[in-house]
Amino acid sequence: MNAMRLFLALAAAVACTAAPAQQPPTSAGTVVVSTTRDPVDKSYRKMLKGMERFEREHFHAPRATLRFHLLPRLPNTKMEGITLRVAGNSASIPVPIAPDNSFTVPRNQKAWDEDAAVLANRKTSSMTWRALVQTPGLPTGVRRLGDLRLECKVGMDAGLVSNTSPTFAWLNSFLNDTDKVCGSPDGNYLFFADRPIFGVTLHAPGRTEVLPFAMLYSGGRETRESLPYCDCQVMLDRSYFAPIWDNSWPDDTLVTFEYMDDAEGVQ
């Protein structure tokens, strides 16, 4: 175990000191954000579209509930005291936030008609947003693959992903095709564990598989220059890919985590 920890530490160091990445593209294909809407804010209509996807494909996680989740993107982001509201030309609807910074989005016809935004009291790119689909009754540190599949589809439909790095150039061509992102091995939708991870294992009837290093820590491909463009910036050690595109793993597959602080106690 000590040798493995040393390997991971060296791999992380290499990832952060690799050769500089190309500058973010500025030509055709770049996602342009209107000057009237801060990138940290999200489209109300798109978030409702994500909620509709959840209802339409609830079979992936029939007992699960849907919330949205705010996560830090910058080292100095303060995650306490966040406020949210749905804001249009005349609509202004406060959105309550739970202690874990999760929330639900209310349905409101006026906000829809006014193409409202979901606004946070935080600076540009200070946070990342994710869908949070959770089946009740699972042990701590265990996720369900069907929940993750639905998280990806909801998150993409809701327009929550905010990577702008050249490393994620695949996203530009896939941006408007949720099914390609969540149904392709090239999609690479990032998930985040609740703590820094040491390993991730899939468990299905008659089958167990440990995810390879290439599916952890954003694949080990981020450099010091590219990391600020990834919404995994301060959560790199919590990030992982899941084989949500691989139908040989059923929705009931359990995803378990070995955490870094657990591994530290193993000699």
mmCIF file of C-alpha atoms in Angstrom:
data_model
loop_
_atom_site.group_PDB
_atom_site.id
_atom_site.type_symbol
_atom_site.label_atom_id
_atom_site.label_comp_id
_atom_site.label_asym_id
_atom_site.label_seq_id
_atom_site.Cartn_x
_atom_site.Cartn_y
_atom_site.Cartn_z
ATOM 1 C CA MET A 1 0.000 0.000 0.000
ATOM 2 C CA ASN A 2 2.905 2.395 0.762
ATOM 3 C CA ALA A 3 4.307 1.812 -2.735
ATOM 4 C CA MET A 4 0.916 2.502 -4.276
ATOM 5 C CA ARG A 5 0.549 5.775 -2.349
ATOM 6 C CA LEU A 6 3.999 6.825 -3.527
ATOM 7 C CA PHE A 7 3.026 6.035 -7.137
ATOM 8 C CA LEU A 8 -0.132 8.136 -6.885
ATOM 9 C CA ALA A 9 1.766 11.037 -5.339
ATOM 10 C CA LEU A 10 4.349 10.935 -8.137
ATOM 11 C CA ALA A 11 1.624 10.689 -10.791
ATOM 12 C CA ALA A 12 -0.156 13.713 -9.351
ATOM 13 C CA ALA A 13 3.090 15.680 -9.297
ATOM 14 C CA VAL A 14 3.792 14.826 -12.934
ATOM 15 C CA ALA A 15 0.260 15.872 -13.928
ATOM 16 C CA CYS A 16 0.760 19.293 -12.346
ATOM 17 C CA THR A 17 4.200 19.952 -13.858
ATOM 18 C CA ALA A 18 3.677 18.665 -17.394
ATOM 19 C CA ALA A 19 4.357 20.792 -20.456
ATOM 20 C CA PRO A 20 2.031 23.801 -20.865
ATOM 21 C CA ALA A 21 -1.221 23.123 -22.652
ATOM 22 C CA GLN A 22 -2.382 25.102 -25.653
ATOM 23 C CA GLN A 23 -4.279 28.284 -24.972
ATOM 24 C CA PRO A 24 -8.103 27.968 -24.917
ATOM 25 C CA PRO A 25 -9.511 28.239 -28.440
ATOM 26 C CA THR A 26 -11.015 31.578 -29.451
ATOM 27 C CA SER A 27 -12.158 30.632 -32.955
ATOM 28 C CA ALA A 28 -15.400 29.028 -34.069
ATOM 29 C CA GLY A 29 -16.609 26.375 -31.683
ATOM 30 C CA THR A 30 -15.896 28.392 -28.524
ATOM 31 C CA VAL A 31 -18.896 28.657 -26.231
ATOM 32 C CA VAL A 32 -19.745 32.364 -25.966
ATOM 33 C CA VAL A 33 -21.472 33.575 -22.821
ATOM 34 C CA SER A 34 -23.620 36.676 -23.073
ATOM 35 C CA THR A 35 -22.224 39.692 -21.206
ATOM 36 C CA THR A 36 -25.556 39.999 -19.417
ATOM 37 C CA ARG A 37 -25.232 36.601 -17.790
ATOM 38 C CA ASP A 38 -22.359 35.519 -15.555
ATOM 39 C CA PRO A 39 -21.051 31.984 -16.320
ATOM 40 C CA VAL A 40 -21.578 31.050 -12.661
ATOM 41 C CA ASP A 41 -25.300 31.530 -13.288
ATOM 42 C CA LYS A 42 -27.429 28.949 -15.069
ATOM 43 C CA SER A 43 -30.349 29.036 -17.481
ATOM 44 C CA TYR A 44 -33.646 28.416 -15.717
ATOM 45 C CA ARG A 45 -35.139 26.837 -18.828
ATOM 46 C CA LYS A 46 -32.197 24.442 -19.168
ATOM 47 C CA MET A 47 -32.429 23.431 -15.530
ATOM 48 C CA LEU A 48 -36.103 22.611 -16.012
ATOM 49 C CA LYS A 49 -35.116 20.628 -19.094
ATOM 50 C CA GLY A 50 -32.797 18.611 -16.855
ATOM 51 C CA MET A 51 -35.662 18.001 -14.435
ATOM 52 C CA GLU A 52 -37.778 16.761 -17.319
ATOM 53 C CA ARG A 53 -35.005 14.323 -18.300
ATOM 54 C CA PHE A 54 -35.019 13.010 -14.722
ATOM 55 C CA GLU A 55 -38.765 12.376 -14.909
ATOM 56 C CA ARG A 56 -38.545 10.830 -18.372
ATOM 57 C CA GLU A 57 -35.701 8.420 -17.504
ATOM 58 C CA HIS A 58 -36.475 7.804 -13.873
ATOM 59 C CA PHE A 59 -36.234 4.075 -14.618
ATOM 60 C CA HIS A 60 -32.445 4.349 -14.184
ATOM 61 C CA ALA A 61 -33.036 5.256 -10.540
ATOM 62 C CA PRO A 62 -36.692 4.540 -9.693
ATOM 63 C CA ARG A 63 -36.362 5.288 -5.974
ATOM 64 C CA ALA A 64 -34.042 8.259 -6.265
ATOM 65 C CA THR A 65 -34.699 11.949 -5.787
ATOM 66 C CA LEU A 66 -33.187 14.838 -7.740
ATOM 67 C CA ARG A 67 -31.457 17.861 -6.304
ATOM 68 C CA PHE A 68 -28.833 20.198 -7.668
ATOM 69 C CA HIS A 69 -25.517 20.717 -5.913
ATOM 70 C CA LEU A 70 -23.045 23.602 -5.644
ATOM 71 C CA LEU A 71 -19.344 22.736 -5.315
ATOM 72 C CA PRO A 72 -16.218 24.912 -5.008
ATOM 73 C CA ARG A 73 -14.164 25.616 -8.097
ATOM 74 C CA LEU A 74 -11.519 27.990 -6.729
ATOM 75 C CA PRO A 75 -9.292 27.493 -3.672
ATOM 76 C CA ASN A 76 -10.673 30.622 -1.993
ATOM 77 C CA THR A 77 -14.352 29.989 -2.727
ATOM 78 C CA LYS A 78 -16.430 30.339 0.420
ATOM 79 C CA MET A 79 -19.238 27.818 0.400
ATOM 80 C CA GLU A 80 -20.993 29.291 3.437
ATOM 81 C CA GLY A 81 -23.742 31.877 3.130
ATOM 82 C CA ILE A 82 -24.535 31.215 -0.532
ATOM 83 C CA THR A 83 -27.851 32.590 -1.729
ATOM 84 C CA LEU A 84 -29.696 31.659 -4.921
ATOM 85 C CA ARG A 85 -32.633 33.136 -6.750
ATOM 86 C CA VAL A 86 -34.443 32.657 -10.031
ATOM 87 C CA ALA A 87 -34.372 36.057 -11.723
ATOM 88 C CA GLY A 88 -36.063 37.283 -14.878
ATOM 89 C CA ASN A 89 -37.143 40.711 -16.083
ATOM 90 C CA SER A 90 -39.729 40.895 -13.330
ATOM 91 C CA ALA A 91 -39.625 37.474 -11.670
ATOM 92 C CA SER A 92 -37.468 37.085 -8.552
ATOM 93 C CA ILE A 93 -37.883 33.822 -6.657
ATOM 94 C CA PRO A 94 -35.616 32.881 -3.737
ATOM 95 C CA VAL A 95 -34.241 29.323 -3.826
ATOM 96 C CA PRO A 96 -33.579 27.774 -0.385
ATOM 97 C CA ILE A 97 -30.218 26.004 -0.037
ATOM 98 C CA ALA A 98 -29.659 23.050 2.300
ATOM 99 C CA PRO A 99 -26.613 22.887 4.631
ATOM 100 C CA ASP A 100 -24.858 20.633 2.075
ATOM 101 C CA ASN A 101 -25.361 23.337 -0.607
ATOM 102 C CA SER A 102 -27.969 21.299 -2.476
ATOM 103 C CA PHE A 103 -31.275 22.685 -3.679
ATOM 104 C CA THR A 104 -34.296 22.130 -5.882
ATOM 105 C CA VAL A 105 -35.581 24.493 -8.558
ATOM 106 C CA PRO A 106 -39.227 25.646 -8.348
ATOM 107 C CA ARG A 107 -41.421 25.640 -11.423
ATOM 108 C CA ASN A 108 -42.748 29.089 -12.306
ATOM 109 C CA GLN A 109 -44.433 30.059 -15.562
ATOM 110 C CA LYS A 110 -43.375 33.715 -15.396
ATOM 111 C CA ALA A 111 -39.736 32.757 -14.896
ATOM 112 C CA TRP A 112 -39.987 30.395 -17.871
ATOM 113 C CA ASP A 113 -41.603 33.043 -20.093
ATOM 114 C CA GLU A 114 -38.899 35.568 -19.151
ATOM 115 C CA ASP A 115 -36.054 33.120 -19.852
ATOM 116 C CA ALA A 116 -34.842 33.646 -16.289
ATOM 117 C CA ALA A 117 -31.458 32.748 -14.846
ATOM 118 C CA VAL A 118 -30.622 30.951 -11.621
ATOM 119 C CA LEU A 119 -28.313 33.457 -9.921
ATOM 120 C CA ALA A 120 -25.805 32.845 -7.132
ATOM 121 C CA ASN A 121 -24.116 35.507 -5.010
ATOM 122 C CA ARG A 122 -20.666 34.349 -6.070
ATOM 123 C CA LYS A 123 -18.097 35.534 -8.639
ATOM 124 C CA THR A 124 -17.598 34.143 -12.133
ATOM 125 C CA SER A 125 -16.319 30.561 -12.227
ATOM 126 C CA SER A 126 -16.033 30.364 -8.440
ATOM 127 C CA MET A 127 -18.320 27.343 -8.249
ATOM 128 C CA THR A 128 -19.304 24.327 -10.273
ATOM 129 C CA TRP A 129 -22.799 22.883 -10.423
ATOM 130 C CA ARG A 130 -23.863 19.252 -10.606
ATOM 131 C CA ALA A 131 -27.063 17.213 -10.552
ATOM 132 C CA LEU A 132 -27.397 15.070 -7.439
ATOM 133 C CA VAL A 133 -29.399 11.862 -7.939
ATOM 134 C CA GLN A 134 -29.429 9.670 -4.858
ATOM 135 C CA THR A 135 -31.219 6.432 -4.082
ATOM 136 C CA PRO A 136 -32.067 6.331 -0.361
ATOM 137 C CA GLY A 137 -30.774 3.604 1.945
ATOM 138 C CA LEU A 138 -27.294 3.171 0.460
ATOM 139 C CA PRO A 139 -24.387 3.038 2.939
ATOM 140 C CA THR A 140 -22.091 6.030 3.277
ATOM 141 C CA GLY A 141 -19.432 5.976 0.565
ATOM 142 C CA VAL A 142 -21.538 3.934 -1.870
ATOM 143 C CA ARG A 143 -23.147 5.190 -5.070
ATOM 144 C CA ARG A 144 -25.375 3.426 -7.563
ATOM 145 C CA LEU A 145 -24.404 3.401 -11.260
ATOM 146 C CA GLY A 146 -27.967 4.099 -12.439
ATOM 147 C CA ASP A 147 -27.999 7.208 -10.254
ATOM 148 C CA LEU A 148 -24.757 8.363 -11.881
ATOM 149 C CA ARG A 149 -26.131 7.707 -15.368
ATOM 150 C CA LEU A 150 -29.088 9.930 -14.604
ATOM 151 C CA GLU A 151 -26.873 12.576 -12.993
ATOM 152 C CA CYS A 152 -24.942 12.867 -16.241
ATOM 153 C CA LYS A 153 -28.044 13.178 -18.395
ATOM 154 C CA VAL A 154 -29.699 15.694 -16.088
ATOM 155 C CA GLY A 155 -26.497 17.695 -15.710
ATOM 156 C CA MET A 156 -25.911 17.909 -19.452
ATOM 157 C CA ASP A 157 -29.511 18.829 -20.270
ATOM 158 C CA ALA A 158 -29.418 21.436 -17.490
ATOM 159 C CA GLY A 159 -26.242 23.027 -18.885
ATOM 160 C CA LEU A 160 -24.312 22.572 -15.647
ATOM 161 C CA VAL A 161 -20.885 21.551 -17.029
ATOM 162 C CA SER A 162 -18.495 24.489 -17.259
ATOM 163 C CA ASN A 163 -15.169 23.054 -18.450
ATOM 164 C CA THR A 164 -13.380 25.320 -20.926
ATOM 165 C CA SER A 165 -9.974 23.628 -21.117
ATOM 166 C CA PRO A 166 -8.578 22.426 -24.472
ATOM 167 C CA THR A 167 -8.358 19.084 -22.679
ATOM 168 C CA PHE A 168 -12.150 19.024 -22.847
ATOM 169 C CA ALA A 169 -12.345 19.999 -26.519
ATOM 170 C CA TRP A 170 -14.529 16.925 -27.030
ATOM 171 C CA LEU A 171 -17.224 18.808 -25.124
ATOM 172 C CA ASN A 172 -17.663 21.468 -27.807
ATOM 173 C CA SER A 173 -18.738 18.947 -30.429
ATOM 174 C CA PHE A 174 -20.840 17.002 -27.942
ATOM 175 C CA LEU A 175 -22.235 19.999 -26.066
ATOM 176 C CA ASN A 176 -25.772 19.768 -27.389
ATOM 177 C CA ASP A 177 -25.953 15.980 -27.450
ATOM 178 C CA THR A 178 -26.492 14.641 -23.952
ATOM 179 C CA ASP A 179 -26.836 11.070 -25.155
ATOM 180 C CA LYS A 180 -23.398 11.147 -26.792
ATOM 181 C CA VAL A 181 -21.708 12.576 -23.703
ATOM 182 C CA CYS A 182 -23.365 10.120 -21.334
ATOM 183 C CA GLY A 183 -23.499 7.178 -23.731
ATOM 184 C CA SER A 184 -19.990 7.226 -25.205
ATOM 185 C CA PRO A 185 -16.638 6.082 -23.764
ATOM 186 C CA ASP A 186 -15.262 9.391 -25.100
ATOM 187 C CA GLY A 187 -17.823 11.413 -23.147
ATOM 188 C CA ASN A 188 -15.801 11.498 -19.929
ATOM 189 C CA TYR A 189 -18.354 13.232 -17.695
ATOM 190 C CA LEU A 190 -16.599 13.962 -14.398
ATOM 191 C CA PHE A 191 -18.103 12.898 -11.092
ATOM 192 C CA PHE A 192 -16.945 13.981 -7.640
ATOM 193 C CA ALA A 193 -16.748 11.901 -4.475
ATOM 194 C CA ASP A 194 -17.374 13.541 -1.126
ATOM 195 C CA ARG A 195 -13.725 13.080 -0.045
ATOM 196 C CA PRO A 196 -10.345 12.563 -1.773
ATOM 197 C CA ILE A 197 -10.316 9.072 -3.253
ATOM 198 C CA PHE A 198 -7.662 6.367 -3.274
ATOM 199 C CA GLY A 199 -9.612 3.873 -5.388
ATOM 200 C CA VAL A 200 -13.044 3.140 -6.872
ATOM 201 C CA THR A 201 -14.567 -0.331 -7.300
ATOM 202 C CA LEU A 202 -17.649 -1.518 -9.205
ATOM 203 C CA HIS A 203 -19.737 -4.382 -7.796
ATOM 204 C CA ALA A 204 -22.396 -6.231 -9.799
ATOM 205 C CA PRO A 205 -23.714 -9.800 -9.421
ATOM 206 C CA GLY A 206 -20.821 -12.131 -10.257
ATOM 207 C CA ARG A 207 -18.522 -9.289 -11.222
ATOM 208 C CA THR A 208 -16.183 -6.885 -9.447
ATOM 209 C CA GLU A 209 -13.782 -4.460 -11.075
ATOM 210 C CA VAL A 210 -11.422 -1.791 -9.773
ATOM 211 C CA LEU A 211 -11.391 1.330 -11.937
ATOM 212 C CA PRO A 212 -7.977 1.959 -13.529
ATOM 213 C CA PHE A 213 -5.900 5.006 -12.645
ATOM 214 C CA ALA A 214 -6.885 6.529 -16.009
ATOM 215 C CA MET A 215 -10.445 6.899 -14.664
ATOM 216 C CA LEU A 216 -9.348 8.721 -11.500
ATOM 217 C CA TYR A 217 -8.162 12.306 -10.944
ATOM 218 C CA SER A 218 -9.523 13.507 -14.289
ATOM 219 C CA GLY A 219 -7.426 10.792 -15.902
ATOM 220 C CA GLY A 220 -4.194 12.360 -14.652
ATOM 221 C CA ARG A 221 -4.185 14.534 -17.761
ATOM 222 C CA GLU A 222 -4.561 18.007 -16.254
ATOM 223 C CA THR A 223 -1.495 20.263 -16.193
ATOM 224 C CA ARG A 224 -0.836 23.297 -14.049
ATOM 225 C CA GLU A 225 -1.858 25.426 -17.035
ATOM 226 C CA SER A 226 -5.028 23.529 -17.969
ATOM 227 C CA LEU A 227 -6.355 22.874 -14.460
ATOM 228 C CA PRO A 228 -7.893 26.359 -14.000
ATOM 229 C CA TYR A 229 -10.129 25.637 -17.012
ATOM 230 C CA CYS A 230 -11.502 22.442 -15.481
ATOM 231 C CA ASP A 231 -14.279 22.551 -12.914
ATOM 232 C CA CYS A 232 -12.287 19.895 -11.065
ATOM 233 C CA GLN A 233 -9.715 22.570 -10.169
ATOM 234 C CA VAL A 234 -9.873 22.210 -6.384
ATOM 235 C CA MET A 235 -11.482 18.768 -6.417
ATOM 236 C CA LEU A 236 -9.026 16.904 -8.626
ATOM 237 C CA ASP A 237 -8.379 14.329 -5.898
ATOM 238 C CA ARG A 238 -12.134 13.715 -5.626
ATOM 239 C CA SER A 239 -12.795 13.350 -9.364
ATOM 240 C CA TYR A 240 -13.465 10.138 -11.246
ATOM 241 C CA PHE A 241 -15.070 8.813 -14.408
ATOM 242 C CA ALA A 242 -17.663 6.039 -14.257
ATOM 243 C CA PRO A 243 -18.501 3.595 -17.086
ATOM 244 C CA ILE A 244 -22.044 4.936 -17.397
ATOM 245 C CA TRP A 245 -21.905 4.258 -21.152
ATOM 246 C CA ASP A 246 -21.210 0.521 -20.658
ATOM 247 C CA ASN A 247 -24.526 -1.328 -20.547
ATOM 248 C CA SER A 248 -22.810 -4.519 -19.415
ATOM 249 C CA TRP A 249 -22.854 -2.855 -15.992
ATOM 250 C CA PRO A 250 -26.495 -2.761 -14.834
ATOM 251 C CA ASP A 251 -28.065 0.249 -13.156
ATOM 252 C CA ASP A 252 -27.949 -1.572 -9.804
ATOM 253 C CA THR A 253 -24.146 -1.782 -9.942
ATOM 254 C CA LEU A 254 -22.702 -0.398 -6.708
ATOM 255 C CA VAL A 255 -19.803 2.042 -6.852
ATOM 256 C CA THR A 256 -17.687 1.987 -3.688
ATOM 257 C CA PHE A 257 -14.840 4.280 -2.681
ATOM 258 C CA GLU A 258 -11.622 3.802 -0.804
ATOM 259 C CA TYR A 259 -10.694 7.202 0.522
ATOM 260 C CA MET A 260 -7.240 8.691 0.922
ATOM 261 C CA ASP A 261 -7.676 9.219 4.654
ATOM 262 C CA ASP A 262 -8.723 5.558 5.010
ATOM 263 C CA ALA A 263 -5.639 4.371 3.085
ATOM 264 C CA GLU A 264 -3.332 6.457 5.274
ATOM 265 C CA GLY A 265 -4.082 4.158 8.182
ATOM 266 C CA VAL A 266 -3.124 1.018 6.238
ATOM 267 C CA GLN A 267 0.476 -0.168 6.685
#
